mmCIF file of C-alpha atoms in Angstrom:
data_model
loop_
_atom_site.group_PDB
_atom_site.id
_atom_site.type_symbol
_atom_site.label_atom_id
_atom_site.label_comp_id
_atom_site.label_asym_id
_atom_site.label_seq_id
_atom_site.Cartn_x
_atom_site.Cartn_y
_atom_site.Cartn_z
ATOM 1 C CA MET A 1 5.866 0.913 -18.269
ATOM 2 C CA ASN A 2 4.194 -1.856 -16.290
ATOM 3 C CA ALA A 3 4.589 -2.124 -12.514
ATOM 4 C CA LEU A 4 7.073 -5.027 -12.626
ATOM 5 C CA ALA A 5 9.397 -3.330 -15.157
ATOM 6 C CA ALA A 6 9.322 -0.055 -13.183
ATOM 7 C CA THR A 7 9.980 -1.799 -9.848
ATOM 8 C CA ASN A 8 12.871 -3.814 -11.307
ATOM 9 C CA ARG A 9 14.346 -0.654 -12.806
ATOM 10 C CA ASN A 10 14.233 1.176 -9.449
ATOM 11 C CA PHE A 11 15.693 -1.872 -7.690
ATOM 12 C CA ARG A 12 18.606 -2.133 -10.178
ATOM 13 C CA HIS A 13 19.373 1.564 -9.822
ATOM 14 C CA ALA A 14 19.440 1.187 -6.018
ATOM 15 C CA ALA A 15 21.625 -1.947 -6.253
ATOM 16 C CA LYS A 16 24.092 -0.002 -8.429
ATOM 17 C CA LEU A 17 24.227 2.904 -5.949
ATOM 18 C CA LEU A 18 24.827 0.417 -3.109
ATOM 19 C CA GLY A 19 27.476 -1.487 -5.098
ATOM 20 C CA LEU A 20 25.755 -4.834 -4.510
ATOM 21 C CA ASP A 21 27.423 -8.027 -5.686
ATOM 22 C CA SER A 22 25.777 -9.024 -9.011
ATOM 23 C CA LYS A 23 24.886 -12.519 -7.764
ATOM 24 C CA LEU A 24 23.293 -11.152 -4.599
ATOM 25 C CA GLU A 25 21.432 -8.569 -6.695
ATOM 26 C CA LYS A 26 20.005 -11.310 -8.924
ATOM 27 C CA SER A 27 18.974 -13.478 -5.986
ATOM 28 C CA LEU A 28 17.174 -10.582 -4.271
ATOM 29 C CA LEU A 29 15.007 -10.098 -7.378
ATOM 30 C CA ILE A 30 13.911 -13.732 -7.645
ATOM 31 C CA PRO A 31 10.764 -14.541 -5.604
ATOM 32 C CA PHE A 32 10.993 -17.187 -2.879
ATOM 33 C CA ARG A 33 7.817 -18.935 -4.089
ATOM 34 C CA GLU A 34 5.013 -18.393 -6.607
ATOM 35 C CA ILE A 35 1.693 -20.160 -6.037
ATOM 36 C CA LYS A 36 -1.127 -20.552 -8.566
ATOM 37 C CA VAL A 37 -4.335 -22.403 -7.663
ATOM 38 C CA GLU A 38 -7.661 -23.121 -9.351
ATOM 39 C CA CYS A 39 -10.628 -22.246 -7.116
ATOM 40 C CA THR A 40 -13.839 -23.932 -8.250
ATOM 41 C CA ILE A 41 -17.064 -23.046 -6.424
ATOM 42 C CA PRO A 42 -20.796 -23.663 -6.864
ATOM 43 C CA LYS A 43 -22.551 -20.377 -7.760
ATOM 44 C CA ASP A 44 -25.873 -19.476 -6.121
ATOM 45 C CA ASP A 45 -27.721 -20.704 -9.235
ATOM 46 C CA GLY A 46 -26.132 -24.163 -8.922
ATOM 47 C CA THR A 47 -23.627 -23.809 -11.795
ATOM 48 C CA LEU A 48 -19.892 -24.264 -11.223
ATOM 49 C CA ALA A 49 -17.413 -21.431 -11.727
ATOM 50 C CA SER A 50 -13.630 -21.567 -11.638
ATOM 51 C CA TYR A 51 -11.273 -18.723 -10.697
ATOM 52 C CA VAL A 52 -7.473 -18.532 -10.671
ATOM 53 C CA GLY A 53 -5.815 -17.506 -7.401
ATOM 54 C CA PHE A 54 -2.204 -16.367 -6.965
ATOM 55 C CA ARG A 55 0.167 -15.844 -4.049
ATOM 56 C CA VAL A 56 3.714 -14.626 -4.641
ATOM 57 C CA GLN A 57 6.019 -14.865 -1.628
ATOM 58 C CA HIS A 58 8.995 -12.684 -2.464
ATOM 59 C CA ASP A 59 11.482 -12.626 0.415
ATOM 60 C CA ASN A 60 11.680 -13.747 4.045
ATOM 61 C CA ALA A 61 15.197 -12.646 5.046
ATOM 62 C CA ARG A 62 13.873 -10.113 7.594
ATOM 63 C CA GLY A 63 10.820 -12.025 8.835
ATOM 64 C CA PRO A 64 7.476 -13.540 7.777
ATOM 65 C CA MET A 65 6.236 -12.430 4.372
ATOM 66 C CA LYS A 66 3.421 -9.883 4.392
ATOM 67 C CA GLY A 67 1.044 -8.523 1.780
ATOM 68 C CA GLY A 68 -2.515 -8.005 0.635
ATOM 69 C CA ILE A 69 -4.942 -10.205 -1.244
ATOM 70 C CA ARG A 70 -6.841 -8.437 -4.029
ATOM 71 C CA TYR A 71 -10.006 -9.542 -5.852
ATOM 72 C CA HIS A 72 -9.868 -7.879 -9.257
ATOM 73 C CA PRO A 73 -10.419 -9.003 -12.889
ATOM 74 C CA GLU A 74 -6.907 -7.891 -13.901
ATOM 75 C CA VAL A 75 -4.998 -9.830 -11.247
ATOM 76 C CA ASP A 76 -2.077 -11.388 -13.115
ATOM 77 C CA PRO A 77 1.277 -12.931 -12.111
ATOM 78 C CA ASP A 78 3.345 -9.924 -13.298
ATOM 79 C CA GLU A 79 1.400 -7.400 -11.242
ATOM 80 C CA VAL A 80 1.291 -9.652 -8.164
ATOM 81 C CA ASN A 81 5.057 -10.214 -8.528
ATOM 82 C CA ALA A 82 5.789 -6.474 -8.680
ATOM 83 C CA LEU A 83 3.601 -5.733 -5.657
ATOM 84 C CA ALA A 84 5.167 -8.594 -3.649
ATOM 85 C CA GLN A 85 8.626 -7.191 -4.379
ATOM 86 C CA LEU A 86 7.504 -3.655 -3.446
ATOM 87 C CA MET A 87 6.259 -5.032 -0.110
ATOM 88 C CA THR A 88 9.736 -6.432 0.602
ATOM 89 C CA TRP A 89 11.304 -2.979 0.192
ATOM 90 C CA LYS A 90 8.386 -1.193 1.923
ATOM 91 C CA THR A 91 8.554 -3.280 5.114
ATOM 92 C CA ALA A 92 12.334 -2.751 5.177
ATOM 93 C CA VAL A 93 11.941 1.043 4.752
ATOM 94 C CA ALA A 94 9.452 1.110 7.653
ATOM 95 C CA ASN A 95 11.919 -1.136 9.551
ATOM 96 C CA ILE A 96 9.322 -3.716 10.568
ATOM 97 C CA PRO A 97 10.390 -7.400 10.733
ATOM 98 C CA TYR A 98 8.649 -8.656 7.612
ATOM 99 C CA GLY A 99 9.371 -9.633 4.030
ATOM 100 C CA GLY A 100 7.076 -9.112 1.048
ATOM 101 C CA ALA A 101 4.211 -11.088 -0.469
ATOM 102 C CA LYS A 102 1.079 -10.392 -2.498
ATOM 103 C CA GLY A 103 -1.886 -12.393 -3.690
ATOM 104 C CA GLY A 104 -5.149 -12.213 -5.494
ATOM 105 C CA ILE A 105 -7.973 -13.902 -7.330
ATOM 106 C CA GLY A 106 -8.972 -12.940 -10.864
ATOM 107 C CA CYS A 107 -12.661 -12.136 -10.422
ATOM 108 C CA VAL A 108 -15.143 -9.242 -10.437
ATOM 109 C CA PRO A 109 -16.179 -9.048 -6.750
ATOM 110 C CA GLY A 110 -19.164 -6.802 -7.561
ATOM 111 C CA GLU A 111 -20.671 -9.580 -9.698
ATOM 112 C CA LEU A 112 -20.493 -12.164 -6.881
ATOM 113 C CA SER A 113 -22.953 -12.449 -4.003
ATOM 114 C CA SER A 114 -21.710 -12.385 -0.412
ATOM 115 C CA SER A 115 -22.158 -16.177 -0.115
ATOM 116 C CA GLU A 116 -20.250 -16.742 -3.401
ATOM 117 C CA LEU A 117 -17.400 -14.501 -2.167
ATOM 118 C CA GLU A 118 -17.316 -16.442 1.095
ATOM 119 C CA ARG A 119 -17.134 -19.806 -0.720
ATOM 120 C CA LEU A 120 -14.401 -18.469 -3.038
ATOM 121 C CA THR A 121 -12.360 -17.124 -0.091
ATOM 122 C CA ARG A 122 -12.678 -20.399 1.839
ATOM 123 C CA VAL A 123 -11.641 -22.528 -1.172
ATOM 124 C CA PHE A 124 -8.633 -20.239 -1.804
ATOM 125 C CA THR A 125 -7.649 -20.558 1.887
ATOM 126 C CA GLN A 126 -7.991 -24.365 1.744
ATOM 127 C CA LYS A 127 -5.619 -24.436 -1.244
ATOM 128 C CA ILE A 128 -2.900 -22.271 0.369
ATOM 129 C CA HIS A 129 -3.324 -22.846 4.140
ATOM 130 C CA ASP A 130 -0.174 -24.947 4.441
ATOM 131 C CA LEU A 131 1.892 -22.277 2.623
ATOM 132 C CA ILE A 132 0.846 -19.301 4.784
ATOM 133 C CA GLY A 133 1.231 -18.995 8.555
ATOM 134 C CA ILE A 134 1.737 -16.679 11.522
ATOM 135 C CA HIS A 135 5.529 -16.913 11.121
ATOM 136 C CA THR A 136 5.546 -17.657 7.377
ATOM 137 C CA ASP A 137 3.201 -15.384 5.418
ATOM 138 C CA VAL A 138 0.506 -13.095 6.834
ATOM 139 C CA PRO A 139 -2.152 -11.838 4.343
ATOM 140 C CA ALA A 140 -4.142 -8.588 4.607
ATOM 141 C CA PRO A 141 -6.971 -6.860 2.683
ATOM 142 C CA ASP A 142 -6.322 -5.092 -0.623
ATOM 143 C CA MET A 143 -8.379 -3.939 -3.608
ATOM 144 C CA GLY A 144 -11.765 -5.716 -3.642
ATOM 145 C CA THR A 145 -11.292 -7.358 -0.222
ATOM 146 C CA ASN A 146 -12.030 -6.123 3.293
ATOM 147 C CA SER A 147 -12.177 -7.073 6.975
ATOM 148 C CA GLN A 148 -14.975 -9.604 6.271
ATOM 149 C CA THR A 149 -12.725 -11.408 3.735
ATOM 150 C CA MET A 150 -10.020 -11.594 6.439
ATOM 151 C CA ALA A 151 -12.573 -12.990 8.929
ATOM 152 C CA TRP A 152 -13.389 -15.850 6.505
ATOM 153 C CA ILE A 153 -9.659 -16.595 5.976
ATOM 154 C CA LEU A 154 -9.083 -16.578 9.746
ATOM 155 C CA ASP A 155 -11.978 -18.980 10.305
ATOM 156 C CA GLU A 156 -10.989 -21.364 7.498
ATOM 157 C CA TYR A 157 -7.291 -21.353 8.459
ATOM 158 C CA SER A 158 -8.194 -21.981 12.137
ATOM 159 C CA LYS A 159 -10.064 -25.177 11.147
ATOM 160 C CA PHE A 160 -6.708 -26.637 10.077
ATOM 161 C CA HIS A 161 -4.349 -25.008 12.590
ATOM 162 C CA GLY A 162 -6.383 -24.062 15.706
ATOM 163 C CA HIS A 163 -7.438 -20.517 16.645
ATOM 164 C CA SER A 164 -4.906 -18.250 14.921
ATOM 165 C CA PRO A 165 -5.902 -14.547 15.032
ATOM 166 C CA ALA A 166 -2.386 -13.476 13.890
ATOM 167 C CA ILE A 167 -2.757 -15.288 10.518
ATOM 168 C CA VAL A 168 -4.282 -12.170 8.899
ATOM 169 C CA THR A 169 -4.316 -8.457 9.646
ATOM 170 C CA GLY A 170 -7.033 -5.934 8.812
ATOM 171 C CA LYS A 171 -9.581 -8.148 10.625
ATOM 172 C CA PRO A 172 -12.770 -6.909 12.316
ATOM 173 C CA ILE A 173 -12.068 -5.498 15.812
ATOM 174 C CA ASP A 174 -14.275 -8.265 17.335
ATOM 175 C CA LEU A 175 -11.889 -10.925 15.993
ATOM 176 C CA GLY A 176 -8.663 -9.276 17.177
ATOM 177 C CA GLY A 177 -8.308 -6.465 14.643
ATOM 178 C CA SER A 178 -6.408 -3.373 15.755
ATOM 179 C CA LEU A 179 -7.954 -0.020 16.575
ATOM 180 C CA GLY A 180 -6.640 2.610 14.144
ATOM 181 C CA ARG A 181 -6.071 0.079 11.331
ATOM 182 C CA GLU A 182 -8.777 1.454 9.022
ATOM 183 C CA ALA A 183 -7.295 4.966 9.063
ATOM 184 C CA ALA A 184 -3.669 3.796 9.145
ATOM 185 C CA THR A 185 -2.618 4.240 5.499
ATOM 186 C CA GLY A 186 -4.288 7.663 5.273
ATOM 187 C CA ARG A 187 -2.749 8.703 8.606
ATOM 188 C CA GLY A 188 0.661 7.533 7.382
ATOM 189 C CA VAL A 189 0.196 9.730 4.279
ATOM 190 C CA LEU A 190 -0.469 12.700 6.606
ATOM 191 C CA PHE A 191 2.730 11.964 8.587
ATOM 192 C CA ALA A 192 4.718 11.578 5.329
ATOM 193 C CA ALA A 193 3.405 14.935 4.063
ATOM 194 C CA GLU A 194 4.255 16.565 7.419
ATOM 195 C CA ALA A 195 7.791 15.154 7.335
ATOM 196 C CA LEU A 196 8.360 16.395 3.768
ATOM 197 C CA LEU A 197 6.885 19.873 4.313
ATOM 198 C CA SER A 198 8.862 20.417 7.532
ATOM 199 C CA GLU A 199 12.070 19.996 5.454
ATOM 200 C CA TYR A 200 11.048 23.209 3.670
ATOM 201 C CA GLY A 201 9.884 25.084 6.778
ATOM 202 C CA LYS A 202 6.225 24.470 5.991
ATOM 203 C CA SER A 203 3.384 22.654 7.764
ATOM 204 C CA ILE A 204 0.098 21.057 6.642
ATOM 205 C CA SER A 205 -1.786 24.179 7.718
ATOM 206 C CA GLY A 206 -2.140 26.706 4.914
ATOM 207 C CA GLN A 207 -1.102 24.318 2.111
ATOM 208 C CA GLN A 208 -3.435 23.432 -0.773
ATOM 209 C CA PHE A 209 -3.960 19.725 -1.496
ATOM 210 C CA VAL A 210 -5.383 17.812 -4.482
ATOM 211 C CA ILE A 211 -6.305 14.163 -3.863
ATOM 212 C CA GLN A 212 -6.921 11.672 -6.668
ATOM 213 C CA GLY A 213 -8.979 8.768 -5.301
ATOM 214 C CA PHE A 214 -11.498 8.966 -2.488
ATOM 215 C CA GLY A 215 -11.556 5.370 -1.301
ATOM 216 C CA ASN A 216 -10.290 4.330 2.128
ATOM 217 C CA VAL A 217 -6.836 5.929 1.778
ATOM 218 C CA GLY A 218 -7.838 9.125 -0.031
ATOM 219 C CA SER A 219 -10.836 9.862 2.183
ATOM 220 C CA TRP A 220 -8.891 9.329 5.429
ATOM 221 C CA ALA A 221 -5.989 11.444 4.124
ATOM 222 C CA ALA A 222 -8.476 14.214 3.200
ATOM 223 C CA ARG A 223 -10.171 14.061 6.623
ATOM 224 C CA LEU A 224 -6.893 14.162 8.583
ATOM 225 C CA ILE A 225 -5.311 16.867 6.377
ATOM 226 C CA SER A 226 -8.395 19.046 6.744
ATOM 227 C CA GLU A 227 -8.372 18.506 10.561
ATOM 228 C CA ALA A 228 -4.696 19.570 10.567
ATOM 229 C CA GLY A 229 -5.596 22.858 8.832
ATOM 230 C CA GLY A 230 -4.745 21.894 5.251
ATOM 231 C CA LYS A 231 -7.016 23.039 2.416
ATOM 232 C CA VAL A 232 -8.242 20.220 0.140
ATOM 233 C CA VAL A 233 -9.133 22.067 -3.084
ATOM 234 C CA ALA A 234 -9.967 19.143 -5.422
ATOM 235 C CA VAL A 235 -10.742 15.422 -5.185
ATOM 236 C CA SER A 236 -11.843 12.680 -7.572
ATOM 237 C CA ASP A 237 -13.173 9.133 -7.470
ATOM 238 C CA VAL A 238 -14.597 6.708 -10.048
ATOM 239 C CA THR A 239 -17.844 8.743 -10.255
ATOM 240 C CA GLY A 240 -16.205 12.091 -11.087
ATOM 241 C CA ALA A 241 -14.155 15.016 -9.773
ATOM 242 C CA ILE A 242 -14.894 18.294 -7.960
ATOM 243 C CA LYS A 243 -12.929 21.375 -6.980
ATOM 244 C CA ASN A 244 -13.363 24.419 -4.773
ATOM 245 C CA LYS A 245 -10.500 26.945 -4.666
ATOM 246 C CA ASP A 246 -11.555 27.999 -1.144
ATOM 247 C CA GLY A 247 -11.317 24.398 0.076
ATOM 248 C CA LEU A 248 -13.899 21.610 0.072
ATOM 249 C CA ASP A 249 -15.947 20.940 3.214
ATOM 250 C CA ILE A 250 -14.467 17.484 3.854
ATOM 251 C CA PRO A 251 -16.793 16.343 6.729
ATOM 252 C CA LYS A 252 -19.811 17.244 4.539
ATOM 253 C CA LEU A 253 -18.272 15.506 1.503
ATOM 254 C CA LEU A 254 -17.602 12.337 3.533
ATOM 255 C CA GLU A 255 -21.272 12.227 4.611
ATOM 256 C CA TYR A 256 -22.387 12.799 1.018
ATOM 257 C CA VAL A 257 -20.154 9.997 -0.329
ATOM 258 C CA VAL A 258 -21.576 7.471 2.167
ATOM 259 C CA LYS A 259 -25.160 8.336 1.143
ATOM 260 C CA ASN A 260 -24.565 8.647 -2.614
ATOM 261 C CA ARG A 261 -21.746 6.133 -3.168
ATOM 262 C CA GLY A 262 -19.506 8.692 -4.802
ATOM 263 C CA ILE A 263 -18.654 12.390 -5.019
ATOM 264 C CA LYS A 264 -20.639 13.018 -8.221
ATOM 265 C CA GLY A 265 -23.333 15.637 -7.634
ATOM 266 C CA PHE A 266 -21.822 17.115 -4.442
ATOM 267 C CA ASP A 267 -22.861 20.784 -4.386
ATOM 268 C CA GLY A 268 -19.935 22.090 -2.334
ATOM 269 C CA GLY A 269 -17.714 22.456 -5.392
ATOM 270 C CA ASP A 270 -17.613 22.680 -9.193
ATOM 271 C CA ALA A 271 -17.535 19.560 -11.363
ATOM 272 C CA LEU A 272 -14.170 18.957 -12.977
ATOM 273 C CA ASP A 273 -12.864 16.640 -15.693
ATOM 274 C CA ALA A 274 -11.240 13.793 -13.749
ATOM 275 C CA LYS A 275 -8.310 13.673 -16.217
ATOM 276 C CA SER A 276 -7.383 17.304 -15.494
ATOM 277 C CA LEU A 277 -7.403 16.815 -11.700
ATOM 278 C CA LEU A 278 -3.701 15.862 -11.613
ATOM 279 C CA VAL A 279 -2.696 19.147 -13.262
ATOM 280 C CA GLU A 280 -4.785 21.404 -10.979
ATOM 281 C CA ASP A 281 -2.892 24.201 -9.237
ATOM 282 C CA CYS A 282 -1.930 23.111 -5.684
ATOM 283 C CA ASP A 283 0.989 22.765 -3.283
ATOM 284 C CA VAL A 284 0.701 19.022 -2.640
ATOM 285 C CA LEU A 285 -0.688 16.380 -5.016
ATOM 286 C CA ILE A 286 -1.709 13.034 -3.501
ATOM 287 C CA PRO A 287 -2.402 10.260 -6.046
ATOM 288 C CA ALA A 288 -4.365 7.694 -3.994
ATOM 289 C CA ALA A 289 -5.950 5.586 -6.738
ATOM 290 C CA LEU A 290 -4.365 3.459 -9.467
ATOM 291 C CA GLY A 291 -0.788 2.962 -10.670
ATOM 292 C CA GLY A 292 0.766 4.691 -13.679
ATOM 293 C CA VAL A 293 -1.460 7.808 -13.577
ATOM 294 C CA ILE A 294 1.462 10.264 -13.695
ATOM 295 C CA ASN A 295 3.288 9.595 -16.956
ATOM 296 C CA LYS A 296 5.309 11.324 -19.652
ATOM 297 C CA GLU A 297 2.078 12.629 -21.256
ATOM 298 C CA ASN A 298 0.982 14.724 -18.245
ATOM 299 C CA ALA A 299 4.160 15.171 -16.153
ATOM 300 C CA ASN A 300 5.093 18.481 -17.807
ATOM 301 C CA ASP A 301 1.701 19.967 -16.933
ATOM 302 C CA ILE A 302 1.743 19.087 -13.224
ATOM 303 C CA ARG A 303 1.755 22.261 -11.134
ATOM 304 C CA ALA A 304 2.150 20.774 -7.643
ATOM 305 C CA LYS A 305 5.437 21.465 -5.826
ATOM 306 C CA PHE A 306 5.230 18.227 -3.831
ATOM 307 C CA ILE A 307 3.776 14.781 -4.609
ATOM 308 C CA VAL A 308 2.990 12.237 -1.871
ATOM 309 C CA GLU A 309 2.385 8.801 -3.430
ATOM 310 C CA ALA A 310 -0.479 7.223 -1.485
ATOM 311 C CA ALA A 311 -1.143 4.700 -4.303
ATOM 312 C CA ASN A 312 1.266 1.949 -5.378
ATOM 313 C CA HIS A 313 3.441 2.957 -8.357
ATOM 314 C CA PRO A 314 1.419 6.046 -9.438
ATOM 315 C CA THR A 315 4.442 7.667 -11.179
ATOM 316 C CA ASP A 316 6.129 6.150 -14.231
ATOM 317 C CA PRO A 317 9.966 6.342 -14.301
ATOM 318 C CA GLU A 318 9.839 8.643 -17.374
ATOM 319 C CA ALA A 319 7.558 11.033 -15.458
ATOM 320 C CA ASP A 320 9.934 10.822 -12.484
ATOM 321 C CA GLU A 321 12.760 12.238 -14.589
ATOM 322 C CA ILE A 322 10.600 15.066 -15.982
ATOM 323 C CA LEU A 323 9.313 16.050 -12.527
ATOM 324 C CA SER A 324 12.786 15.884 -11.020
ATOM 325 C CA LYS A 325 14.061 18.381 -13.623
ATOM 326 C CA LYS A 326 11.120 20.657 -12.783
ATOM 327 C CA GLY A 327 12.138 20.598 -9.095
ATOM 328 C CA VAL A 328 9.059 18.677 -7.910
ATOM 329 C CA HIS A 329 9.744 16.683 -4.713
ATOM 330 C CA ILE A 330 8.148 13.207 -4.686
ATOM 331 C CA VAL A 331 7.647 11.152 -1.516
ATOM 332 C CA PRO A 332 7.741 7.587 -2.935
ATOM 333 C CA ASP A 333 5.014 4.993 -2.417
ATOM 334 C CA ILE A 334 7.237 2.524 -0.540
ATOM 335 C CA TYR A 335 7.499 5.095 2.245
ATOM 336 C CA ALA A 336 4.370 7.265 1.844
ATOM 337 C CA ASN A 337 1.805 4.456 2.041
ATOM 338 C CA ALA A 338 3.644 2.294 4.579
ATOM 339 C CA GLY A 339 1.228 3.336 7.369
ATOM 340 C CA GLY A 340 -1.096 0.443 6.550
ATOM 341 C CA VAL A 341 1.506 -2.303 6.803
ATOM 342 C CA THR A 342 3.033 -0.680 9.912
ATOM 343 C CA VAL A 343 -0.284 -0.825 11.789
ATOM 344 C CA SER A 344 -0.801 -4.348 10.379
ATOM 345 C CA TYR A 345 2.469 -5.184 12.141
ATOM 346 C CA PHE A 346 1.086 -3.658 15.370
ATOM 347 C CA GLU A 347 -2.060 -5.804 14.956
ATOM 348 C CA TRP A 348 0.067 -8.959 14.501
ATOM 349 C CA VAL A 349 2.132 -8.063 17.592
ATOM 350 C CA GLN A 350 -1.053 -7.537 19.647
ATOM 351 C CA ASN A 351 -2.465 -10.896 18.470
ATOM 352 C CA ILE A 352 0.732 -12.769 19.316
ATOM 353 C CA GLN A 353 0.902 -11.132 22.759
ATOM 354 C CA GLY A 354 -2.830 -11.525 23.331
ATOM 355 C CA PHE A 355 -2.793 -7.923 24.590
ATOM 356 C CA MET A 356 -4.628 -5.162 22.709
ATOM 357 C CA TRP A 357 -3.584 -1.488 22.583
ATOM 358 C CA ASP A 358 -5.776 1.607 22.756
ATOM 359 C CA GLU A 359 -6.091 3.783 19.640
ATOM 360 C CA ASN A 360 -3.844 6.596 20.915
ATOM 361 C CA LYS A 361 -0.979 4.145 21.425
ATOM 362 C CA VAL A 362 -1.434 2.788 17.862
ATOM 363 C CA ASN A 363 -1.407 6.313 16.366
ATOM 364 C CA ASP A 364 1.560 7.461 18.489
ATOM 365 C CA GLU A 365 3.596 4.383 17.542
ATOM 366 C CA LEU A 366 2.733 4.921 13.860
ATOM 367 C CA LYS A 367 3.966 8.520 14.031
ATOM 368 C CA THR A 368 7.220 7.335 15.655
ATOM 369 C CA TYR A 369 7.826 4.736 12.914
ATOM 370 C CA MET A 370 6.955 7.105 10.026
ATOM 371 C CA THR A 371 9.095 9.952 11.414
ATOM 372 C CA ARG A 372 12.074 7.682 12.043
ATOM 373 C CA ALA A 373 11.785 6.102 8.576
ATOM 374 C CA PHE A 374 11.837 9.565 6.948
ATOM 375 C CA LYS A 375 15.047 10.453 8.829
ATOM 376 C CA ASP A 376 16.644 7.151 7.732
ATOM 377 C CA LEU A 377 15.531 7.795 4.148
ATOM 378 C CA LYS A 378 16.976 11.326 4.164
ATOM 379 C CA SER A 379 20.314 10.061 5.450
ATOM 380 C CA MET A 380 20.476 7.596 2.506
ATOM 381 C CA CYS A 381 19.737 10.529 0.142
ATOM 382 C CA LYS A 382 22.759 12.352 1.608
ATOM 383 C CA SER A 383 25.029 9.277 1.481
ATOM 384 C CA HIS A 384 24.211 8.447 -2.144
ATOM 385 C CA ASN A 385 23.414 11.961 -3.409
ATOM 386 C CA CYS A 386 20.012 10.854 -4.728
ATOM 387 C CA ASP A 387 16.336 11.839 -4.676
ATOM 388 C CA LEU A 388 13.743 10.595 -2.165
ATOM 389 C CA ARG A 389 12.682 7.615 -4.299
ATOM 390 C CA MET A 390 16.233 6.289 -4.560
ATOM 391 C CA GLY A 391 16.752 7.171 -0.886
ATOM 392 C CA ALA A 392 13.840 4.883 -0.029
ATOM 393 C CA PHE A 393 14.916 2.110 -2.415
ATOM 394 C CA THR A 394 18.562 2.142 -1.249
ATOM 395 C CA LEU A 395 17.361 2.096 2.393
ATOM 396 C CA GLY A 396 15.020 -0.874 1.805
ATOM 397 C CA VAL A 397 17.300 -2.869 -0.480
ATOM 398 C CA ASN A 398 20.316 -2.318 1.798
ATOM 399 C CA ARG A 399 18.434 -3.643 4.857
ATOM 400 C CA VAL A 400 17.251 -6.762 3.001
ATOM 401 C CA ALA A 401 20.721 -7.360 1.507
ATOM 402 C CA ARG A 402 22.366 -7.028 4.962
ATOM 403 C CA ALA A 403 19.869 -9.462 6.520
ATOM 404 C CA THR A 404 20.433 -11.918 3.640
ATOM 405 C CA LEU A 405 24.221 -11.795 4.071
ATOM 406 C CA LEU A 406 24.058 -12.028 7.884
ATOM 407 C CA ARG A 407 21.894 -15.153 7.627
ATOM 408 C CA GLY A 408 24.658 -16.822 5.587
ATOM 409 C CA TRP A 409 23.732 -16.350 1.947
ATOM 410 C CA GLU A 410 25.875 -18.302 -0.503
ATOM 411 C CA ALA A 411 25.587 -18.153 -4.290
#
């Protein structure tokens, strides 16, 4: 099931549990605005190349729209739409004053030089600058983009609107980025895992973890889990997978990955077939890579007792049902990976105030938000007698619906 179909299905289930008016339900699904632009740039060899850019702005009932910009060959309107909608519910679950948006350019960033990427980013910004804004829509990095991409957007946007550091989050620290932002999603995953385990009288220490994906989120989650006393027994990335039943030496692995651009060949564990990583024996499974990796084909074989969804939409709805029957507890993506957007919110607040926080304050505030959101989510589970995913969806959808009605929505 593709991301949009799965997201819509979860939304409709939540709307039914909440007893939403059918007209309100329909209006909450429809995006506020969808933007498609052609970005034509001169390549380094003098030829012209054209790329299609998208921005879907889903909902602004609770505040400015917020969401990443991804550079990826498979960026398409359906996927961008689903991710924009997920951001609406995610920001509401975290209870930060934003709505959802998402954007992207269909390209292969690895095949473009730094100067070509800069030209592409600046042209995209020129095409959408009057449709984004500090109090309208605030982009952030996503797959294939980074703090440098945000720096180019900031610079290009500021040419039209004056110096505007709050126009993007995930910027370099020197341009008003927040301390703690790089680790934020991974740290949020740690706090989500702590909150879940404490429900069952357990802590991170002494639990065995398997992490699929060793990019920014997966590597930070691994580092912080290992510092908290958890045992990371298997990890994978695009180069391969490794396991060590006694626990991988995460600091050593992190050094190795920087030098060798991947975990393949690391001698602190045994090579493993990447496809079998998800069904390795462990207490907590953390999918931190692509969507749709846990599906009806492999759900029956998963041995983890808990799943913390660090990636967006890693579990198909069919797999959800199978895992639920097996008694596996899943912390859903719209809560588990909300650490990134929460610290993006802190960055935006700091930029607007012109007053920067130290890293301890950022991390403490993040823990407060993640812990409070888990309590709110659990209370929705009790009210509606549902699992954690529906607890999160009913919490998010209910907050957006209430804001929409309070603002004076009329069908």
